[in-house]
XYZ file of C-alpha atoms in Angstrom:
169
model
C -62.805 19.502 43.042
C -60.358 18.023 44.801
C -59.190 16.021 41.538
C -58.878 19.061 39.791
C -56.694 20.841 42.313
C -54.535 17.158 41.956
C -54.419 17.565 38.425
C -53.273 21.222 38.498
C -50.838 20.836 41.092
C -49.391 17.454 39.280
C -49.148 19.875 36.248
C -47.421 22.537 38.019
C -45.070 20.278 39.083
C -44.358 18.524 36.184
C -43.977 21.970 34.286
C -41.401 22.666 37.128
C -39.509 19.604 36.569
C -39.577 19.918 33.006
C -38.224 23.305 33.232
C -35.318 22.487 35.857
C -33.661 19.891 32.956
C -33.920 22.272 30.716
C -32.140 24.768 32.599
C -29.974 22.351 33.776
C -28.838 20.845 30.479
C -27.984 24.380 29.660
C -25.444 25.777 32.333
C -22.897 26.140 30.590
C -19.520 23.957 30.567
C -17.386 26.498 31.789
C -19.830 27.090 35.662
C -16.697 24.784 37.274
C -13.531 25.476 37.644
C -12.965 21.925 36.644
C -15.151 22.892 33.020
C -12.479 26.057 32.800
C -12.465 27.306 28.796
C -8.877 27.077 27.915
C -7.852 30.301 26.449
C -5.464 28.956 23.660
C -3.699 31.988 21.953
C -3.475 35.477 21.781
C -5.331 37.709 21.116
C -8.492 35.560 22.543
C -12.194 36.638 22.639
C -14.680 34.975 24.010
C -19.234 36.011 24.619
C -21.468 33.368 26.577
C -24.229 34.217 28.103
C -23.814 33.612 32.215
C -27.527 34.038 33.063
C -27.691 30.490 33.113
C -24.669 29.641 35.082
C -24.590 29.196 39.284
C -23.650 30.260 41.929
C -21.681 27.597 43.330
C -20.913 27.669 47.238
C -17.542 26.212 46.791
C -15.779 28.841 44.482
C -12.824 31.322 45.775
C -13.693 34.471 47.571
C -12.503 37.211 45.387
C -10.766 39.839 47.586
C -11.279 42.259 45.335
C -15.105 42.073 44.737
C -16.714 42.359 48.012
C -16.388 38.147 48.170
C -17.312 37.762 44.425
C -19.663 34.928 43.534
C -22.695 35.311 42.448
C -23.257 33.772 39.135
C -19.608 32.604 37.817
C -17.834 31.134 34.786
C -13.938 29.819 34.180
C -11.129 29.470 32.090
C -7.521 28.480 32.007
C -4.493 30.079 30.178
C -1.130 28.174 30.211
C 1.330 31.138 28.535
C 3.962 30.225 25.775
C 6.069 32.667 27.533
C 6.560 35.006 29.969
C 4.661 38.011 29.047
C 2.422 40.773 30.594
C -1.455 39.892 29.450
C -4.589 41.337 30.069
C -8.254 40.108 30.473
C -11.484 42.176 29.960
C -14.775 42.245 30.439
C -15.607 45.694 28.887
C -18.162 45.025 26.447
C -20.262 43.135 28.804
C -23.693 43.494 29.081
C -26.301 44.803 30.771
C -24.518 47.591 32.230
C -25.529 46.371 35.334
C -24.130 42.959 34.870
C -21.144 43.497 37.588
C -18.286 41.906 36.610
C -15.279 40.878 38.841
C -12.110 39.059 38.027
C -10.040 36.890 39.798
C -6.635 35.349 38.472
C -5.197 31.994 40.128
C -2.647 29.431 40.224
C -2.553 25.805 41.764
C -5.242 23.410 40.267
C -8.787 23.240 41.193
C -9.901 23.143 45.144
C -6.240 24.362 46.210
C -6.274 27.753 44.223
C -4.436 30.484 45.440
C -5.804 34.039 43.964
C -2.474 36.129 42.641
C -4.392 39.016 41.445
C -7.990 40.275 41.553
C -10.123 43.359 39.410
C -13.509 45.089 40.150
C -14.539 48.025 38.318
C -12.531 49.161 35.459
C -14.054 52.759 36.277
C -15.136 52.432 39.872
C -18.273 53.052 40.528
C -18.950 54.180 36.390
C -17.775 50.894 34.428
C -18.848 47.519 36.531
C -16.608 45.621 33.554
C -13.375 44.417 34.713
C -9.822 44.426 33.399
C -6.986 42.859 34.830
C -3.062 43.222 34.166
C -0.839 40.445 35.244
C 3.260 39.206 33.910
C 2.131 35.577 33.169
C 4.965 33.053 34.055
C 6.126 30.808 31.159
C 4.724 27.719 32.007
C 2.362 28.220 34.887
C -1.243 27.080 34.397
C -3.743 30.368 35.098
C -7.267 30.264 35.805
C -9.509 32.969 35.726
C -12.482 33.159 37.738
C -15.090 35.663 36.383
C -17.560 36.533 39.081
C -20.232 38.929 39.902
C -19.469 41.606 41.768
C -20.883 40.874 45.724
C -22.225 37.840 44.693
C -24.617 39.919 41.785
C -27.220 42.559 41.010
C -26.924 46.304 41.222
C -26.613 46.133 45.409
C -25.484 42.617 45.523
C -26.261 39.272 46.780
C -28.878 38.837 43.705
C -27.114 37.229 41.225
C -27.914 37.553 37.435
C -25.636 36.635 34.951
C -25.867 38.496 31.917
C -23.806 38.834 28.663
C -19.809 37.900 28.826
C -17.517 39.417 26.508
C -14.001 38.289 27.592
C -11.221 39.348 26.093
C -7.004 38.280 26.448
C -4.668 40.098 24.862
C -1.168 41.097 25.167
C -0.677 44.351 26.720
């Protein structure tokens, strides 16, 4: 008996472990801010899935989204000139998948937020879109976070489908 109980708990481990590297060797490039899509011209459109992304304990607090986090993905956008741009997430899916923007300068681990989205239709449309006059020049990054850190009531992050959209507004 008690061989068997080693042999199904070795098992169960092992099918753990082989289930973490898989997950792992899928998160996708763009979970850091340091992995950050670059957004290279305009109009840009963009779908990952998020589900497998983290939450990582080190990214921004959105002031916007009830703190943000949950399960979050990057990306970068260095503007050709001075121009008013926006980002969206309409199109995302579930429609419970929560989506919050947040739009920085400075480089990675000194970021300072200059604007921030939630709902596009509180309370009706959880996607986001954000307006902002991009400097000519300035390196952006663009932190797309769930909503309270995730889920319908928060603090359960999921992920889901990403649709992000840049275009000139």
């Amino acid at each position: 008996m008690i061989t068997t109980c080693y042999r199904f708990a070795l098992a169960v481990v092992t099918t753990l472990m082989l289930a973490a590297t898989g997950a792992m060797a899928q998160i996708p490039a763009n979970d850091s801010c340091a992995g950050a899509v670059t957004i290279t011209a305009l109009p840009f459109t963009h779908s990952q899935n998020s589900r497998l992304a983290t939450a990582d304990p080190v990214d921004p607090i959105l002031a916007c989204a009830d703190s943000g986090c949950g399960k979050t993905v990057w990306f970068t956008y260095t503007p050709g000139a001075t121009q008013y741009v926006r980002f969206s997430t309409v199109g995302s899916t579930p429609a419970d998948y929560d989506v919050a923007l947040g739009l920085f300068t400075g480089s990675c681990g000194s970021l300072v937020e200059v604007s921030c989205a939630d709902d596009s239709i509180p309370g009706t449309l959880r996607a986001a879109t954000l307006g902002y006059e991009v400097q000519l020049g300035v390196t952006y990054y663009l932190h797309v976070a769930e909503w309270k850190g995730g889920g319908p009531s928060g603090y359960v992050p999921t992920g889901g489908d990403l649709v992000l959209k840049v275009y000139l507004s």
